[in-house]
Backbone as a chain_set.jsonl record, in Angstrom:
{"seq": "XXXXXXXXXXXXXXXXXXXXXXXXXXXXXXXXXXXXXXXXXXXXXXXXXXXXXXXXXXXXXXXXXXXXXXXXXXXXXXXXXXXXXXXXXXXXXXXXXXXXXXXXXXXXXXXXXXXXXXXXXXXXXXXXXXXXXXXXXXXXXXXXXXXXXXXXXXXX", "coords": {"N": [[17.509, -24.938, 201.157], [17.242, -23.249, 199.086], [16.643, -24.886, 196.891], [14.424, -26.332, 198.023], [12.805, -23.615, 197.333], [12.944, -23.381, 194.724], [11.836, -25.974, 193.509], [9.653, -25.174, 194.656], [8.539, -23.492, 193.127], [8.684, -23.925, 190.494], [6.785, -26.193, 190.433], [4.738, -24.801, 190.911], [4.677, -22.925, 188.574], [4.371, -24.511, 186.568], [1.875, -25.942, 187.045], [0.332, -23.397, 186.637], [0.734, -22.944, 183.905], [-0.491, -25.535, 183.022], [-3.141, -24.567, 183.786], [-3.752, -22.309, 182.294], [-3.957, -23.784, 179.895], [-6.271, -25.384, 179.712], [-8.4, -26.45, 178.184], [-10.561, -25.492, 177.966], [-12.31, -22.846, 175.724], [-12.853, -19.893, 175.536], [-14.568, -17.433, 175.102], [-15.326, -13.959, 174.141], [-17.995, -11.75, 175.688], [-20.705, -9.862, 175.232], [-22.073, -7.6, 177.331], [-24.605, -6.634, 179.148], [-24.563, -3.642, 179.833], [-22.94, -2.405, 178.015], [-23.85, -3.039, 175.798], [-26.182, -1.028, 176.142], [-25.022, 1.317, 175.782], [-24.087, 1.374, 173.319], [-26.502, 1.099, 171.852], [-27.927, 3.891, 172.907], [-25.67, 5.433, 171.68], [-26.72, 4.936, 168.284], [-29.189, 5.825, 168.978], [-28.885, 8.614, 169.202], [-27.79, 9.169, 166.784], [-29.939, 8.733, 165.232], [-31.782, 10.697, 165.669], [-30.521, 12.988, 165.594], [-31.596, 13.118, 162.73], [-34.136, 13.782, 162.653], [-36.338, 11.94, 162.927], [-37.741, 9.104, 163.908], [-37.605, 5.886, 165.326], [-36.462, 2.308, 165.821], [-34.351, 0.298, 167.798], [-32.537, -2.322, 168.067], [-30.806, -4.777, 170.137], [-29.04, -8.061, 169.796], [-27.697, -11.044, 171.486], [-25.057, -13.537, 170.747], [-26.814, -15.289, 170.047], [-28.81, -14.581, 169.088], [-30.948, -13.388, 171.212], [-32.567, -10.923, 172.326], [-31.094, -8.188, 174.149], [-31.178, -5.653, 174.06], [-33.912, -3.101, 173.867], [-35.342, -0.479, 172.599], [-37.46, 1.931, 171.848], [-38.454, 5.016, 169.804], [-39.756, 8.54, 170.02], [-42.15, 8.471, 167.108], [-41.485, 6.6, 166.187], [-42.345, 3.569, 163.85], [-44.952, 0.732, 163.769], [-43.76, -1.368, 161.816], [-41.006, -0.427, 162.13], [-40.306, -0.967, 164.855], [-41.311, -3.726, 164.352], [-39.445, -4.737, 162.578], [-36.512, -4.064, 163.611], [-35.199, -5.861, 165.719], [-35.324, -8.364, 163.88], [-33.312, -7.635, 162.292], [-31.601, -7.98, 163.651], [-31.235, -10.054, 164.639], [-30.373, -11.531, 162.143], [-28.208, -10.728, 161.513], [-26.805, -11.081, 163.347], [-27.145, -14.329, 163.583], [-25.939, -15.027, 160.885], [-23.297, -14.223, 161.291], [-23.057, -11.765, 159.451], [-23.53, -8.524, 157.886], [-26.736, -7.266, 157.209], [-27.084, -5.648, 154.911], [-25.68, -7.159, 153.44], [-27.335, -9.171, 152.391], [-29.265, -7.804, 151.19], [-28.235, -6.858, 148.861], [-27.553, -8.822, 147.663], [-29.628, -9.636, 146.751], [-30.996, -7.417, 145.476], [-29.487, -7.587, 142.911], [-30.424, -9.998, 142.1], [-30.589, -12.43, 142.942], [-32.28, -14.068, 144.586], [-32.898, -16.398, 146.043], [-32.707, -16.074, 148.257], [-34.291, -15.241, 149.359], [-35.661, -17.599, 150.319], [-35.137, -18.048, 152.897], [-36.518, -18.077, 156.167], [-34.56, -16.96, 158.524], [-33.617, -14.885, 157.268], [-32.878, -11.83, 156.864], [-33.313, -9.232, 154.528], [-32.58, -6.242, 154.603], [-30.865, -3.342, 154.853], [-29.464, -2.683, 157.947], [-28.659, -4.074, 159.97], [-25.92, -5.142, 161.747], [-23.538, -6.724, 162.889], [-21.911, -7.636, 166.203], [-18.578, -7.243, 167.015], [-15.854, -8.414, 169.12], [-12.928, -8.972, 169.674], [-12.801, -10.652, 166.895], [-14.43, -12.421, 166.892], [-18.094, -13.038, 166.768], [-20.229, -11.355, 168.908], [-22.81, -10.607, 169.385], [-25.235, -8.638, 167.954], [-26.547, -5.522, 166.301], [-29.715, -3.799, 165.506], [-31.238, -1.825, 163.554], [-33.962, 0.06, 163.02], [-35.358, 2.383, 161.373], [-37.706, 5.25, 159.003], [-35.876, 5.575, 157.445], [-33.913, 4.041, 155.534], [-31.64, 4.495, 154.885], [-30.751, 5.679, 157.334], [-30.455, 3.456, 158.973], [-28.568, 2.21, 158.04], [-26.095, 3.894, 158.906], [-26.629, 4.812, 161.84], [-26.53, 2.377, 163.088], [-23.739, 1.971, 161.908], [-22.39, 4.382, 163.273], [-22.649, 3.719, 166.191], [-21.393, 0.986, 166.467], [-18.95, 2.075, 166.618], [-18.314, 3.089, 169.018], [-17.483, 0.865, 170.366], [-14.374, 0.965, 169.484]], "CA": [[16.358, -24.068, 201.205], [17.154, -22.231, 197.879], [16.86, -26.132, 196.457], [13.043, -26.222, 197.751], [11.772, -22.704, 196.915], [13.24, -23.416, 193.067], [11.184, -26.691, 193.299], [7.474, -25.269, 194.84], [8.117, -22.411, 192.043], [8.096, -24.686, 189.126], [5.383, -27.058, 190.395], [3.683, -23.522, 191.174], [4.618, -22.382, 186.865], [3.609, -26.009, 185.876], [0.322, -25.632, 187.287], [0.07, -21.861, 185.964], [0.718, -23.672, 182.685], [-2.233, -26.044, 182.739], [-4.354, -23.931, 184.129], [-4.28, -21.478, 181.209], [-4.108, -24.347, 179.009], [-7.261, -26.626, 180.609], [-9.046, -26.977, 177.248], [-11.636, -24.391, 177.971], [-12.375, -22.315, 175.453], [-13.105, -19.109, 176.107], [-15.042, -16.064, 174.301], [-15.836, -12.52, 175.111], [-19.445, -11.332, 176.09], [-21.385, -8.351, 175.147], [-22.675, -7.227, 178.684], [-26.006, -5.184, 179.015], [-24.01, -2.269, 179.623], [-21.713, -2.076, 176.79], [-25.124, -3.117, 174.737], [-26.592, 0.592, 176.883], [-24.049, 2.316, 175.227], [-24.482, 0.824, 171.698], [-27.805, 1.34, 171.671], [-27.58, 5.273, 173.132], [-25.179, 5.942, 170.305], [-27.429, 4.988, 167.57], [-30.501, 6.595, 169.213], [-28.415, 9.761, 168.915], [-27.837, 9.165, 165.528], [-31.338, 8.855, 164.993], [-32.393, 11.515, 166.562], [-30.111, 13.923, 164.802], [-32.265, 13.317, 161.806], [-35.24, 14.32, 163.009], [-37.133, 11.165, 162.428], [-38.187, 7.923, 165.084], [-37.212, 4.094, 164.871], [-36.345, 1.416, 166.892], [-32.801, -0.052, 167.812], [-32.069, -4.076, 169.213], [-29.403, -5.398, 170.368], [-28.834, -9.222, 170.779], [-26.267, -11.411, 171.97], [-24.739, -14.196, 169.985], [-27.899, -16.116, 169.357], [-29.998, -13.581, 168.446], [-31.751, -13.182, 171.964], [-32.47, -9.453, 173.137], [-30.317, -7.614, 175.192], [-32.066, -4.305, 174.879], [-34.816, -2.563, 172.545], [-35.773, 0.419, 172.356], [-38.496, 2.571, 170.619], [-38.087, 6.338, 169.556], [-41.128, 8.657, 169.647], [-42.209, 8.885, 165.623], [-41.022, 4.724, 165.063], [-43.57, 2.631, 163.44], [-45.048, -0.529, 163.548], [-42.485, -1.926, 160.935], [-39.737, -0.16, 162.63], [-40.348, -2.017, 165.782], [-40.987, -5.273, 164.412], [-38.397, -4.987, 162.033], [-34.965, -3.499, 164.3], [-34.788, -6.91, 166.151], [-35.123, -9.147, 163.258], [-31.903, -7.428, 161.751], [-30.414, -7.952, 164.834], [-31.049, -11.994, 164.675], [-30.075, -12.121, 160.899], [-26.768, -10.286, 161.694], [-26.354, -12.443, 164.684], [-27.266, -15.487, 163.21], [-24.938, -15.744, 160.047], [-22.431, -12.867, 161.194], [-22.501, -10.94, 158.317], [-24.434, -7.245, 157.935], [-28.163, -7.657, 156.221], [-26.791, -5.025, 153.813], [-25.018, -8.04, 152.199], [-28.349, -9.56, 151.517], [-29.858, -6.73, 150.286], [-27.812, -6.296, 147.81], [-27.482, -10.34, 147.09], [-31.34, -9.731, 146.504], [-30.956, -6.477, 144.504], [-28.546, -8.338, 142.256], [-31.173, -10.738, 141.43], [-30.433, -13.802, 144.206], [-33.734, -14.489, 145.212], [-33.228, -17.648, 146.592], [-32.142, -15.739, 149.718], [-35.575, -15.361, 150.219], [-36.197, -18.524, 150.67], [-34.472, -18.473, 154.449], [-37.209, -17.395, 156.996], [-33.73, -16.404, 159.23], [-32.434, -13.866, 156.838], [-34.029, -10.17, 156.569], [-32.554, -8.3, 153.391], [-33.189, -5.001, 154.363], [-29.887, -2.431, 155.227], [-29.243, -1.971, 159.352], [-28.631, -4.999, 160.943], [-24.419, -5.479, 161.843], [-22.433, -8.115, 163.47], [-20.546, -6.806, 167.052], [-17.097, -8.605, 167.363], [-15.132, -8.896, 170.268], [-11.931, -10.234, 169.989], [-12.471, -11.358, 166.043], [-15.632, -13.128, 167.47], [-19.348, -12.229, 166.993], [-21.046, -11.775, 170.318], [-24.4, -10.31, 169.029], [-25.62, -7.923, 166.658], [-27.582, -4.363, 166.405], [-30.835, -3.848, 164.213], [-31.731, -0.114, 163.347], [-34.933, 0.571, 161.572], [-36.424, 3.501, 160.97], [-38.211, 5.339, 157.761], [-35.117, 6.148, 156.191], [-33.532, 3.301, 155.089], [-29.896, 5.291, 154.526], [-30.266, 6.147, 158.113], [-30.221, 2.667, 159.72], [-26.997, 1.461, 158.483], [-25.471, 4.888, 159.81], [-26.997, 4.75, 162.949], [-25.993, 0.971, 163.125], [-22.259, 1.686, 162.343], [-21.611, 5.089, 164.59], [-22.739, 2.904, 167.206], [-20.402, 0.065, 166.591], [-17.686, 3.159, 166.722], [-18.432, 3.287, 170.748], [-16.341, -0.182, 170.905], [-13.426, 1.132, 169.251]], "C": [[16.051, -23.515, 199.823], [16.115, -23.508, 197.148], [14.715, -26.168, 196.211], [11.875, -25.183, 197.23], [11.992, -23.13, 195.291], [12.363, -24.886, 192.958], [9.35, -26.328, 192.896], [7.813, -23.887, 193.59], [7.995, -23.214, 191.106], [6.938, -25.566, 189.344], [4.524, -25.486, 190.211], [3.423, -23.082, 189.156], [4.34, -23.756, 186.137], [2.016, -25.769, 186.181], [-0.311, -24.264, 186.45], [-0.727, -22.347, 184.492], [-0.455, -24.022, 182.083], [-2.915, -25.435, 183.343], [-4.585, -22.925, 183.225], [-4.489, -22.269, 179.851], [-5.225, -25.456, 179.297], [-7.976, -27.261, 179.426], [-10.377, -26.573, 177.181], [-11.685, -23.49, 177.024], [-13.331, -21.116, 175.72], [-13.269, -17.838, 175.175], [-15.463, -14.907, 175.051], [-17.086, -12.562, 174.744], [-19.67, -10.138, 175.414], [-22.429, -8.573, 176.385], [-24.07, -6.052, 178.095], [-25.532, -3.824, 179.04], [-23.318, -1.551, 178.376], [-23.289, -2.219, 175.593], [-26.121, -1.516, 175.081], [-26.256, 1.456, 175.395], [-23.595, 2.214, 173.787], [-25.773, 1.548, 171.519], [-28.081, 2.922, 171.871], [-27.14, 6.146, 171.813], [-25.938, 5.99, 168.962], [-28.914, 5.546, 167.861], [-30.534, 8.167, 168.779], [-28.916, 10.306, 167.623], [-28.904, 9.7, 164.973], [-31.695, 10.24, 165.006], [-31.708, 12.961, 165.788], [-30.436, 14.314, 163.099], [-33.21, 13.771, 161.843], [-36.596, 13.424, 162.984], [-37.353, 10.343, 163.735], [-37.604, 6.839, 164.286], [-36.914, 3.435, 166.36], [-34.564, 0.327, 166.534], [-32.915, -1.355, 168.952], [-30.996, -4.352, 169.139], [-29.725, -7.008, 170.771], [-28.006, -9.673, 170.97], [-26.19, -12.8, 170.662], [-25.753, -14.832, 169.14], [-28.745, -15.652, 169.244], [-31.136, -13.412, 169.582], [-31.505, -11.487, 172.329], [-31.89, -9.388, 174.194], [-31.009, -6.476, 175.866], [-32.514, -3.941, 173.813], [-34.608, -1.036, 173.054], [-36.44, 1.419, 171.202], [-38.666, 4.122, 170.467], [-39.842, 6.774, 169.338], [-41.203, 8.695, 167.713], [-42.189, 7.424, 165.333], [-42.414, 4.416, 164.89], [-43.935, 1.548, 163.333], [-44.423, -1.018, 163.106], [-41.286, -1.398, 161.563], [-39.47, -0.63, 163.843], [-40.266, -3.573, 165.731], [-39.628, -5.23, 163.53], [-36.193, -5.098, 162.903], [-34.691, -5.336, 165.154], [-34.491, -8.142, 165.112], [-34.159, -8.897, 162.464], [-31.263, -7.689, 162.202], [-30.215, -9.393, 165.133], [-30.212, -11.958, 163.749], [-28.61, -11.701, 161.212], [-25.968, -11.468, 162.117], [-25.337, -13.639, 164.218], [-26.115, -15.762, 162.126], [-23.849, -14.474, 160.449], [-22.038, -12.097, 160.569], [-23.899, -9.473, 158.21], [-25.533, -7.519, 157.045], [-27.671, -6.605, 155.087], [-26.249, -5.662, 153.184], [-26.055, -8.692, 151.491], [-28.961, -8.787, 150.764], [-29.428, -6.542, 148.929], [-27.376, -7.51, 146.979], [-29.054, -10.076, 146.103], [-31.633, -8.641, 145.021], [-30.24, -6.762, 143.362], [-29.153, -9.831, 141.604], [-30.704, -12.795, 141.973], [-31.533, -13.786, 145.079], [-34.044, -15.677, 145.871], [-32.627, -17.294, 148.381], [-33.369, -15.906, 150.87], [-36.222, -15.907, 151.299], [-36.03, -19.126, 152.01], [-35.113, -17.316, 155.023], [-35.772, -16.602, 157.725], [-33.203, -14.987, 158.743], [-33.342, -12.696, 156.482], [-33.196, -9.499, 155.584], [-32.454, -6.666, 153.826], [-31.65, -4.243, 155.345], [-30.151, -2.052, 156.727], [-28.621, -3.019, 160.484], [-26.337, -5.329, 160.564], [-23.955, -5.944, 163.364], [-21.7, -7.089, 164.607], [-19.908, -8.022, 167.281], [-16.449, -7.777, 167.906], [-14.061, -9.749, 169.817], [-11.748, -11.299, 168.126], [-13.809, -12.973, 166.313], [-16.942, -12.499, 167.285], [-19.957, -12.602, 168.395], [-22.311, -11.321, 170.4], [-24.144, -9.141, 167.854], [-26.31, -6.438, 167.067], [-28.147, -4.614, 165.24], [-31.313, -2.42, 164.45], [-32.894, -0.342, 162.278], [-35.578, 2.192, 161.865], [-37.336, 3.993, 159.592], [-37.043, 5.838, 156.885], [-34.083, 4.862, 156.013], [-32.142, 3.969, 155.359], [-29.602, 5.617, 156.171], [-29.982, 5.141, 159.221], [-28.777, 1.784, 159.571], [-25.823, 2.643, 158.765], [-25.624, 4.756, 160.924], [-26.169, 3.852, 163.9], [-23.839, 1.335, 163.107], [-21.627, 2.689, 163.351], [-22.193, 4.248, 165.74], [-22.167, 2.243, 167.526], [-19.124, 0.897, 166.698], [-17.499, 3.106, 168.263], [-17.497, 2.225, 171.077], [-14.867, 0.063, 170.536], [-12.477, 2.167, 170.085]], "O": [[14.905, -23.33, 199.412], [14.954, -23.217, 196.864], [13.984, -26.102, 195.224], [10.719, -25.418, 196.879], [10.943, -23.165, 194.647], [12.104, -24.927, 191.756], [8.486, -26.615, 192.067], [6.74, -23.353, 193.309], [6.819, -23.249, 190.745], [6.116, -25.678, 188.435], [3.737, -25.291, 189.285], [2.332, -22.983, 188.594], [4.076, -23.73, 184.934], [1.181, -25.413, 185.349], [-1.328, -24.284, 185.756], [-1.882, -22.274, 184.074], [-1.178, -23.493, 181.238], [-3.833, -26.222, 183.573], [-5.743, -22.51, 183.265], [-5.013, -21.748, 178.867], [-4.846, -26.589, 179.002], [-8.214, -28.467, 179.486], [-11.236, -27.133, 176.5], [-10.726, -22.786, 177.337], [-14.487, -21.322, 176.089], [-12.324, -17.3, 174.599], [-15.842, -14.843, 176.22], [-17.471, -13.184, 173.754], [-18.722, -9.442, 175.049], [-23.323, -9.416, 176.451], [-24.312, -5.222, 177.218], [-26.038, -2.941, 178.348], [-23.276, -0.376, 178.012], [-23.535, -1.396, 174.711], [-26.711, -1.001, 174.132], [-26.889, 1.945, 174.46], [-22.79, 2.979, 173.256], [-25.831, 2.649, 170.971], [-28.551, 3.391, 170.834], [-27.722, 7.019, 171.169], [-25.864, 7.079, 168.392], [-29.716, 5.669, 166.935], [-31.455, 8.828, 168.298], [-29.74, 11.159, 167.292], [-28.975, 10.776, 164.378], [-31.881, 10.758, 163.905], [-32.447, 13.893, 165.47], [-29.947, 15.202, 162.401], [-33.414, 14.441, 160.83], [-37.716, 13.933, 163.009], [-37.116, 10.987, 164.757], [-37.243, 6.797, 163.11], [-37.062, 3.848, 167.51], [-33.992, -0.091, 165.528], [-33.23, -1.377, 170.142], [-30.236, -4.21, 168.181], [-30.428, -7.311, 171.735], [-27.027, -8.964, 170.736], [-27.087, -12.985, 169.839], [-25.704, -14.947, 167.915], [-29.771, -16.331, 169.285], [-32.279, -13.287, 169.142], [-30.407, -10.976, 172.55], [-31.977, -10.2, 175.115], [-31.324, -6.194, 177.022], [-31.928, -4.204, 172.763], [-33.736, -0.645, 173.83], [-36.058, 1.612, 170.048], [-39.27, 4.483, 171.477], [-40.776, 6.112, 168.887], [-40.161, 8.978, 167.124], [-42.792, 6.989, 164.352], [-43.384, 4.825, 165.528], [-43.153, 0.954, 162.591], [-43.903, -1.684, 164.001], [-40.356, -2.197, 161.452], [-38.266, -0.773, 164.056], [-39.665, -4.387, 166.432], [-38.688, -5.849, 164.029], [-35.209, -5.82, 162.741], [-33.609, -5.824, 164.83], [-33.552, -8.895, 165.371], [-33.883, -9.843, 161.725], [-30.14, -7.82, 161.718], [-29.252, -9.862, 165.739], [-29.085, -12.3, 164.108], [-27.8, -12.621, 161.094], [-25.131, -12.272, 161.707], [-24.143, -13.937, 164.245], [-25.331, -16.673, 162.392], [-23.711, -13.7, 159.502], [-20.939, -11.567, 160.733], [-25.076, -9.686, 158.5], [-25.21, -8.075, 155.996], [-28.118, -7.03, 154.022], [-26.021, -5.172, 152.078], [-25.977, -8.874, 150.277], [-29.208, -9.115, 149.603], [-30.142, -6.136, 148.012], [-26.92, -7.385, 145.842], [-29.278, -10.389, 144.933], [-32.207, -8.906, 143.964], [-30.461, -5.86, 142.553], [-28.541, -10.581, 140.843], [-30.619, -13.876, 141.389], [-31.499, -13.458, 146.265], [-35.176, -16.002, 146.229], [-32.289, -18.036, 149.303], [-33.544, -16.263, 152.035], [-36.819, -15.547, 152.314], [-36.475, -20.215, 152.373], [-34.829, -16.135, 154.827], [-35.826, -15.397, 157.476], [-32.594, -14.161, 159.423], [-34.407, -12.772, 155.869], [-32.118, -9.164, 156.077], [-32.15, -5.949, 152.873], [-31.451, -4.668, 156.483], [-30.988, -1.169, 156.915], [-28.215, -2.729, 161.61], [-25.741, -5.602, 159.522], [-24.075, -5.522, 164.514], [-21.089, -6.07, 164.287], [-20.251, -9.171, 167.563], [-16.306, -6.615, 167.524], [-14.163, -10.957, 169.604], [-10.982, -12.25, 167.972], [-13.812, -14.137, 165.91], [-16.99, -11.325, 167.651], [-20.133, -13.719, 168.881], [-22.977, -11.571, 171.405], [-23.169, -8.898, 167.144], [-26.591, -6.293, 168.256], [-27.705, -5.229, 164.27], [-31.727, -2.021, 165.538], [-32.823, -0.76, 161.123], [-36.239, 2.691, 162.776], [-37.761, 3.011, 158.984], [-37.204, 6.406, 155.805], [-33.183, 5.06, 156.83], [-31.696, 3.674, 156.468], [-28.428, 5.818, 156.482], [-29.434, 5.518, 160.257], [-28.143, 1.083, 160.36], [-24.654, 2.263, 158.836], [-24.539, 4.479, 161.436], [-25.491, 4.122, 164.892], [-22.986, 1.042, 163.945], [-20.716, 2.369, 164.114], [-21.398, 4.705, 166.561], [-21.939, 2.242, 168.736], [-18.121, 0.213, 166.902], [-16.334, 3.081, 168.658], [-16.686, 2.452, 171.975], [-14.043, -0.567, 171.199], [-11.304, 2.334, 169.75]]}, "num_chains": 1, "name": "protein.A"}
């Protein structure tokens, strides 16, 4: 008896085995909720300046999760907050690196419709993974890559 339970347990931890090893790879999500509660945080932010803007969130491939528009934001601060939130996305690195590629006299950054120079847009990682991005604009420049990082503080 002992003979067969010590058998169906190892077929049972063989299987275990390959089944965590199937050849699936497997990444974490940013859920609409957890993107809520990103987005909330940097509205705060905002908001404790006394100013308006607009805050996107997307997921890996630069599709919207969630917008939102503050009273006071402006035309440019609407179109702009999502297209930080692609460029992030898209190469996983914060648009404050272009900015300052650009300010530094690398102008050929330009030349990539994908990439927005302008300070707010940062990379959320999961796991050592990007799974989307936030884009903060408003009229204060200094206040979208604040906004942008106490926000990314909510995952920690």
């Amino acid at each position: 008896m002992m003979k067969k339970f010590s058998c169906a347990l190892l077929m049972l931890v063989g299987f275990a085995t390959q089944a965590a090893d199937d050849g699936v790879t497997r990444v974490p999500v940013l859920t609409r909720d957890m993107a809520n509660v990103i987005l909330k945080k940097a509205e705060d932010t905002i908001k404790s300046h006394h100013i308006g803007g607009a805050v996107a969130i997307v997921d890996a491939a630069g599709q919207l999760i969630t917008f939102d528009r503050l009273d006071g934001s402006t035309p440019a601060n609407i179109a702009l907050a999502p297209e930080k939130a692609k460029t992030s996305a898209y190469f996983g690195q914060p648009t404050e690196t272009y900015q300052q590629k650009v300010s530094q006299g690398n102008l050929t950054i330009l030349g990539n419709s994908r990439i927005l120079p302008f300070a707010g847009g940062i990379p959320i990682k999961l796991e050592g993974q990007t799974v989307g991005a936030i884009g903060v604009s408003t009229p204060d420049g200094n206040v979208d890559n604040e906004a942008a990082k106490a926000a990314l503080a909510t995952l920690q």
